[in-house]
mmCIF file of C-alpha atoms in Angstrom:
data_model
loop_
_atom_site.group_PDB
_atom_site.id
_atom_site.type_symbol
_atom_site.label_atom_id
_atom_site.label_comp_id
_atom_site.label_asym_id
_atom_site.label_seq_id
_atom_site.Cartn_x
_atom_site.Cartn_y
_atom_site.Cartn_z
ATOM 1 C CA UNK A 1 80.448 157.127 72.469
ATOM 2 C CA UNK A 2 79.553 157.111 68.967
ATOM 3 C CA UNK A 3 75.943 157.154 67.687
ATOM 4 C CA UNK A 4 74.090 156.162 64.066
ATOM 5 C CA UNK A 5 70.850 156.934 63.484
ATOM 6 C CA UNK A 6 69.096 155.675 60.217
ATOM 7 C CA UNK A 7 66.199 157.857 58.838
ATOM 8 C CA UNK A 8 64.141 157.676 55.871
ATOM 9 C CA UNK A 9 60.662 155.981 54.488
ATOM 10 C CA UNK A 10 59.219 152.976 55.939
ATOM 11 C CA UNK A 11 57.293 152.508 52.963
ATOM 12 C CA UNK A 12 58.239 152.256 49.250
ATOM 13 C CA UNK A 13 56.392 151.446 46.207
ATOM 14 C CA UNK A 14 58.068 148.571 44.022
ATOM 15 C CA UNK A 15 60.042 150.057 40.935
ATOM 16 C CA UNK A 16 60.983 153.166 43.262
ATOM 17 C CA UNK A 17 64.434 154.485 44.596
ATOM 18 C CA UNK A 18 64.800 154.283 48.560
ATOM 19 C CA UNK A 19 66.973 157.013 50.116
ATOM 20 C CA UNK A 20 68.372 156.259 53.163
ATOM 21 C CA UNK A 21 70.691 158.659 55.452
ATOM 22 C CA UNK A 22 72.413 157.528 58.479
ATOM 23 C CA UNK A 23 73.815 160.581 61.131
ATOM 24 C CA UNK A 24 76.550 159.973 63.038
ATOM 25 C CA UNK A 25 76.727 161.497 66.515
ATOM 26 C CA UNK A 26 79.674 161.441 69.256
ATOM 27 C CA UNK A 27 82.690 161.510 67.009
ATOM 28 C CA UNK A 28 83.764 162.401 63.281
ATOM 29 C CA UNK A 29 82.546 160.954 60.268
ATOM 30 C CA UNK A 30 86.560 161.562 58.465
ATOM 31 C CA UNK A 31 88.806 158.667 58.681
ATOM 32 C CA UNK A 32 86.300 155.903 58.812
ATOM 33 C CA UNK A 33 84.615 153.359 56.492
ATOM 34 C CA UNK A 34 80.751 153.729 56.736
ATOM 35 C CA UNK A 35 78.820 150.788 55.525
ATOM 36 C CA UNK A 36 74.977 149.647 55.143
ATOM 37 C CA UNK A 37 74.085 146.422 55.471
ATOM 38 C CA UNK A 38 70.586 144.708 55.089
ATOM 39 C CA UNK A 39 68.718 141.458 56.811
ATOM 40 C CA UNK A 40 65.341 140.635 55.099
ATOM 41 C CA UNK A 41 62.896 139.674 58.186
ATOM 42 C CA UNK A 42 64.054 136.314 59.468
ATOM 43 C CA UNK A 43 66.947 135.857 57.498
ATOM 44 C CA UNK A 44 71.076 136.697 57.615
ATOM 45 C CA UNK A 45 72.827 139.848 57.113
ATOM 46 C CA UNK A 46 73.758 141.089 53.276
ATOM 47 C CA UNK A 47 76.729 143.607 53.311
ATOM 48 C CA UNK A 48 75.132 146.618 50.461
ATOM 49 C CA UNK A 49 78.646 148.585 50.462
ATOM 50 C CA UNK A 50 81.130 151.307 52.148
ATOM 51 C CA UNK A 51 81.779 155.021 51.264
ATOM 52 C CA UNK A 52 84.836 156.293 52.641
ATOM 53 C CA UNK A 53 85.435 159.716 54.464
ATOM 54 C CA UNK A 54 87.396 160.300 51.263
ATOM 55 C CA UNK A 55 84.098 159.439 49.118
ATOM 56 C CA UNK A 56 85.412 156.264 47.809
ATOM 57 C CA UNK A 57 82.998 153.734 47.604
ATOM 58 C CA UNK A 58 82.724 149.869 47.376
ATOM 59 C CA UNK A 59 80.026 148.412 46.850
ATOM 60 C CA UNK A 60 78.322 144.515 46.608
ATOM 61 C CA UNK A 61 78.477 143.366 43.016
ATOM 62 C CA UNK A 62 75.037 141.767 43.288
ATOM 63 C CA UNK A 63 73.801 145.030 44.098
ATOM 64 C CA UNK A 64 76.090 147.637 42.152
ATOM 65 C CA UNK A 65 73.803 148.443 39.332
ATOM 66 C CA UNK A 66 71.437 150.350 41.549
ATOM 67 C CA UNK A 67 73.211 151.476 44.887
ATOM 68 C CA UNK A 68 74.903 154.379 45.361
ATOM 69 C CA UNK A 69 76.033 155.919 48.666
ATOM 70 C CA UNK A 70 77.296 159.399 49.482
ATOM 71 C CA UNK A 71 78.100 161.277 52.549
ATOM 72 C CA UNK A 72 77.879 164.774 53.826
ATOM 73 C CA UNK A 73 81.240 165.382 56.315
ATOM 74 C CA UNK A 74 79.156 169.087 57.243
ATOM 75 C CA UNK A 75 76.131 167.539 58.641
ATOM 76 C CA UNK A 76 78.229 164.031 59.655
ATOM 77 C CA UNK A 77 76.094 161.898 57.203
ATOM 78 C CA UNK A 78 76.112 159.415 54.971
ATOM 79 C CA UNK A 79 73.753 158.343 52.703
ATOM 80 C CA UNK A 80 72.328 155.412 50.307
ATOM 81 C CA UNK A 81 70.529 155.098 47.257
ATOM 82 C CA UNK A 82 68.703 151.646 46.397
ATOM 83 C CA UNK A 83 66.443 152.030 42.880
ATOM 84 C CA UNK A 84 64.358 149.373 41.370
ATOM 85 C CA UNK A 85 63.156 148.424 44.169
ATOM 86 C CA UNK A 86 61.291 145.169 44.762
ATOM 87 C CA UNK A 87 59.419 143.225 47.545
ATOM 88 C CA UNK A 88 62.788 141.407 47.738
ATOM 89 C CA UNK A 89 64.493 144.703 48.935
ATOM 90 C CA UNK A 90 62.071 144.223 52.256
ATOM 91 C CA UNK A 91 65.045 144.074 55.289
ATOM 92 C CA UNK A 92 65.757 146.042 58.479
ATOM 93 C CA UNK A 93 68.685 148.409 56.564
ATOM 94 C CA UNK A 94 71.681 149.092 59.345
ATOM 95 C CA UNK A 95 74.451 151.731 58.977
ATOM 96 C CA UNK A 96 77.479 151.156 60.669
ATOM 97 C CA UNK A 97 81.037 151.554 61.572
ATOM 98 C CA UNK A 98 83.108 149.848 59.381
ATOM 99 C CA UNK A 99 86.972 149.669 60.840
ATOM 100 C CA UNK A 100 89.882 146.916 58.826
ATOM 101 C CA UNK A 101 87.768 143.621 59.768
ATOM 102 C CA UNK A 102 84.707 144.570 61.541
ATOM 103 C CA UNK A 103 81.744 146.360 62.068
ATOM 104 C CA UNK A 104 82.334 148.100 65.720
ATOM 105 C CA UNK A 105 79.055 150.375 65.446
ATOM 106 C CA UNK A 106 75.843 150.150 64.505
ATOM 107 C CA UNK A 107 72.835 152.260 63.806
ATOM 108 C CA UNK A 108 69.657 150.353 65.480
ATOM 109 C CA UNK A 109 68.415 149.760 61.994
ATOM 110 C CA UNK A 110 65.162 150.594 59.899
ATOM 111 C CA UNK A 111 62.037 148.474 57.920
ATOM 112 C CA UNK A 112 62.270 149.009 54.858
ATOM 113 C CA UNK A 113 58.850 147.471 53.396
ATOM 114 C CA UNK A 114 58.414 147.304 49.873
ATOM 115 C CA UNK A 115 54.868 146.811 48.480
ATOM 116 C CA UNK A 116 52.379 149.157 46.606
ATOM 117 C CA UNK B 1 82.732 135.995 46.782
ATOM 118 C CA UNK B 2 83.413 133.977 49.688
ATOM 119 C CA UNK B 3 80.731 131.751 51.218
ATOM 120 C CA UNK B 4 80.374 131.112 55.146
ATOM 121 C CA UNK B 5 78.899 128.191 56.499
ATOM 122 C CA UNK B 6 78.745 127.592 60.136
ATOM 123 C CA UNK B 7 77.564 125.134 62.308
ATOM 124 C CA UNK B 8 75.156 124.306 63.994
ATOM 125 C CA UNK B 9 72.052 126.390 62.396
ATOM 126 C CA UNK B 10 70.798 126.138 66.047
ATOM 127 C CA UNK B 11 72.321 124.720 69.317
ATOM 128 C CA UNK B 12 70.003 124.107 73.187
ATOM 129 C CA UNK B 13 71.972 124.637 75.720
ATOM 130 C CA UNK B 14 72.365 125.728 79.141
ATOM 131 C CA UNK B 15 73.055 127.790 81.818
ATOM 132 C CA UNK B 16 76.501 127.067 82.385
ATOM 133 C CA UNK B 17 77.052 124.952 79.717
ATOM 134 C CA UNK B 18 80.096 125.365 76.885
ATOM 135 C CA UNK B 19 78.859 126.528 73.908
ATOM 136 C CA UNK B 20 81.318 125.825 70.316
ATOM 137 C CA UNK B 21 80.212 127.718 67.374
ATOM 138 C CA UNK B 22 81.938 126.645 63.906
ATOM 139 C CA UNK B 23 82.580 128.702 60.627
ATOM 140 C CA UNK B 24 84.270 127.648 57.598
ATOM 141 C CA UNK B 25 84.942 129.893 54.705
ATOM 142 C CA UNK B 26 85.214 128.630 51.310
ATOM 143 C CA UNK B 27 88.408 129.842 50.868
ATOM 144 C CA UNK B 28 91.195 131.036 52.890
ATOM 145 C CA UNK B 29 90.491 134.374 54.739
ATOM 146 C CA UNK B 30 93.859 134.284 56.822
ATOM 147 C CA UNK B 31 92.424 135.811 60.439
ATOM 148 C CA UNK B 32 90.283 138.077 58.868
ATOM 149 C CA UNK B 33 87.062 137.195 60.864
ATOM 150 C CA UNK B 34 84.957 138.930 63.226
ATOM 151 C CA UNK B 35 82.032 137.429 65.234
ATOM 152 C CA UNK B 36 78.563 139.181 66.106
ATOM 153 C CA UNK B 37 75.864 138.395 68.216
ATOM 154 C CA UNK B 38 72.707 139.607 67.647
ATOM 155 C CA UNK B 39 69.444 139.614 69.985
ATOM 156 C CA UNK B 40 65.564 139.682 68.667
ATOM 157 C CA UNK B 41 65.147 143.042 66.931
ATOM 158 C CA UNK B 42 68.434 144.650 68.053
ATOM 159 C CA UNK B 43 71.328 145.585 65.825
ATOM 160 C CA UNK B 44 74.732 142.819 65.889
ATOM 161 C CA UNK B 45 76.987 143.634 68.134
ATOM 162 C CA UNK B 46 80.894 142.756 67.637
ATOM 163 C CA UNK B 47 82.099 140.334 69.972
ATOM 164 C CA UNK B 48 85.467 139.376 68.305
ATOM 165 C CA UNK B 49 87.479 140.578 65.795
ATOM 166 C CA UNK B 50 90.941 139.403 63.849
ATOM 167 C CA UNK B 51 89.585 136.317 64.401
ATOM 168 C CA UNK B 52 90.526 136.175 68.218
ATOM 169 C CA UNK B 53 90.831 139.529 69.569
ATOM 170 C CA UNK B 54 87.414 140.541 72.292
ATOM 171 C CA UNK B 55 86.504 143.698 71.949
ATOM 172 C CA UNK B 56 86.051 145.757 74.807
ATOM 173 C CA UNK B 57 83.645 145.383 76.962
ATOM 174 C CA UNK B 58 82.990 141.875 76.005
ATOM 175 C CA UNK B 59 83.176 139.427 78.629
ATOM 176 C CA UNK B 60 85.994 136.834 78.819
ATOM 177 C CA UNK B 61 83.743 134.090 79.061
ATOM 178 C CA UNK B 62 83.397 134.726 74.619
ATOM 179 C CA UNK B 63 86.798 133.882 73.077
ATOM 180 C CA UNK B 64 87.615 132.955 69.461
ATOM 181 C CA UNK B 65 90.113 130.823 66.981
ATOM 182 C CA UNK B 66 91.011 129.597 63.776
ATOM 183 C CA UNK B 67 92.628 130.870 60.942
ATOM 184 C CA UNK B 68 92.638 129.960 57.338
ATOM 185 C CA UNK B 69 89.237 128.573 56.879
ATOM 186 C CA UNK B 70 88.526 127.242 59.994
ATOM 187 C CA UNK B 71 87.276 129.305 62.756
ATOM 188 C CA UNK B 72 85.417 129.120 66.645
ATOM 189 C CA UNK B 73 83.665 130.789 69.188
ATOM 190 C CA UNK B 74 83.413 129.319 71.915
ATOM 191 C CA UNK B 75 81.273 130.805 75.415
ATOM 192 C CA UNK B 76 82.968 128.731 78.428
ATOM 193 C CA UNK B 77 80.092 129.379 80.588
ATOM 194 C CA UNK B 78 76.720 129.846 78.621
ATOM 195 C CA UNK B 79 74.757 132.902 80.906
ATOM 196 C CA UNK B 80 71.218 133.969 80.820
ATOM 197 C CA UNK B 81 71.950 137.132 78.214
ATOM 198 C CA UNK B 82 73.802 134.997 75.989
ATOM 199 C CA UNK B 83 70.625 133.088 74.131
ATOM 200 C CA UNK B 84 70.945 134.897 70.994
ATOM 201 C CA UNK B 85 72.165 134.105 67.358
ATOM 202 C CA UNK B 86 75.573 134.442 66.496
ATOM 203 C CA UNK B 87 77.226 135.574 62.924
ATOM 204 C CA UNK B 88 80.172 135.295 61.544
ATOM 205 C CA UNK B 89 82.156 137.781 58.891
ATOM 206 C CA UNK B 90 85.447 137.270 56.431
ATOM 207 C CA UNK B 91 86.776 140.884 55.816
ATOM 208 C CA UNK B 92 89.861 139.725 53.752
ATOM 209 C CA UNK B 93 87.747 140.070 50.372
ATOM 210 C CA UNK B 94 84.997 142.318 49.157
ATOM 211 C CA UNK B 95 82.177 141.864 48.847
ATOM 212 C CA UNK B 96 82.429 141.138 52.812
ATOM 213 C CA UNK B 97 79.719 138.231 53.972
ATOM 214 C CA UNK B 98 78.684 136.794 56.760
ATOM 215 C CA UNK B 99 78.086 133.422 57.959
ATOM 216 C CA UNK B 100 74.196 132.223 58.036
ATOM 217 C CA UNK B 101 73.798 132.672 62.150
ATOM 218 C CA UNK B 102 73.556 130.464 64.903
ATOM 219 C CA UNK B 103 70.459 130.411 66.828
ATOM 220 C CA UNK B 104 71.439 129.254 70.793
ATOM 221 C CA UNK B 105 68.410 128.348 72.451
ATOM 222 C CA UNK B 106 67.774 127.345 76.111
ATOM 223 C CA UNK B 107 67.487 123.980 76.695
#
């Protein structure tokens, strides 16, 4: 069964850069689409972009000036950069799965606060 | 980008009761629609994908339809681990969005 597992800083300071890296466990990271995706507390879900096995990436045009994502096929992880961050970046960040039309796995997700 | 609106925001309902969640995309998105359900502080989970097809080890009580723009989920018999909020997802143009949830609440 596969696994994600978000890590990184609970806590950023506004005008920062939050680095988030998602491990995959229980199958390969090659051949799939791997995508974040954010939900501020209380509200809907806010697709941030994919990185391919490949490295390709795609990313939301209301967020492409300040993501980028990477991944690491030797340690099976991918990661993502957010700068400029502000207290409207606050969400629960999710990695996941990303197959054709869906998202099949998910990472249980991590709180991202932004404040100073 | 394409914008999802489905209906209702919230629904009471219960135990045994047919559920019919709505989502209409502001363009066409041919059957490229998935459906999530997601419980208080636990990640989605897919329920349907290509518009119609369960994933497995979904129950067969969850089934979905539409194409186009107009889509449904529909739970024939609402159980106990079903009050949750429900998404939708177009995945036939980036950037992919989702729908703005369905709370279903017990009556």
């Amino acid at each position: 069964q596969v696994h994600l597992q978000e890590s990184g800083p609970g806590l950023v300071k506004p005008s920062e850069t939050l680095s988030l890296t998602c491990t995959v466990s229980g199958g390969s990271i090659s051949n799939y689409y791997w995508s974040w995706i954010r939900q501020p507390p209380g509200k809907g879900l806010e697709w941030i972009g994919f990185v391919y096995y490949s490295g390709t990436t795609n990313y939301n045009p209301s967020l492409r000036s300040r993501v980028t994502m990477s991944l690491d096929t030797s340690k099976n992880q991918f990661s993502l950069k957010l700068s400029s961050l502000t207290a409207a970046d606050t969400a629960v960040y999710y990695c996941a799965r990303h197959r054709s039309d869906q998202f099949e796995y998910w990472g249980q997700g991590t709180l991202v606060t932004v404040s100073s | 980008d394409i914008q999802m609106t489905q209906s209702p925001s919230s629904v009471s309902a219960s135990v045994g009761d047919r559920v019919t969640i709505t989502c209409r995309a502001s363009q066409g998105i041919r059957s490229w629609l998935a459906w999530y359900q997601q419980k208080p502080g636990k990640a989605p989970k897919l329920l349907i994908y290509t518009a119609s097809t369960l994933q497995s080890g979904v129950p067969s009580r969850f089934s979905g339809s539409g194409s186009g723009t107009d889509f449904t989920l529909t739970i024939s018999s609402l159980q106990p681990e079903d009050f949750a909020t429900y998404y939708c997802q177009q995945a036939n143009t980036f950037p992919l969005t989702f729908g703005g949830g369905t709370k279903v609440e017990i009556k």
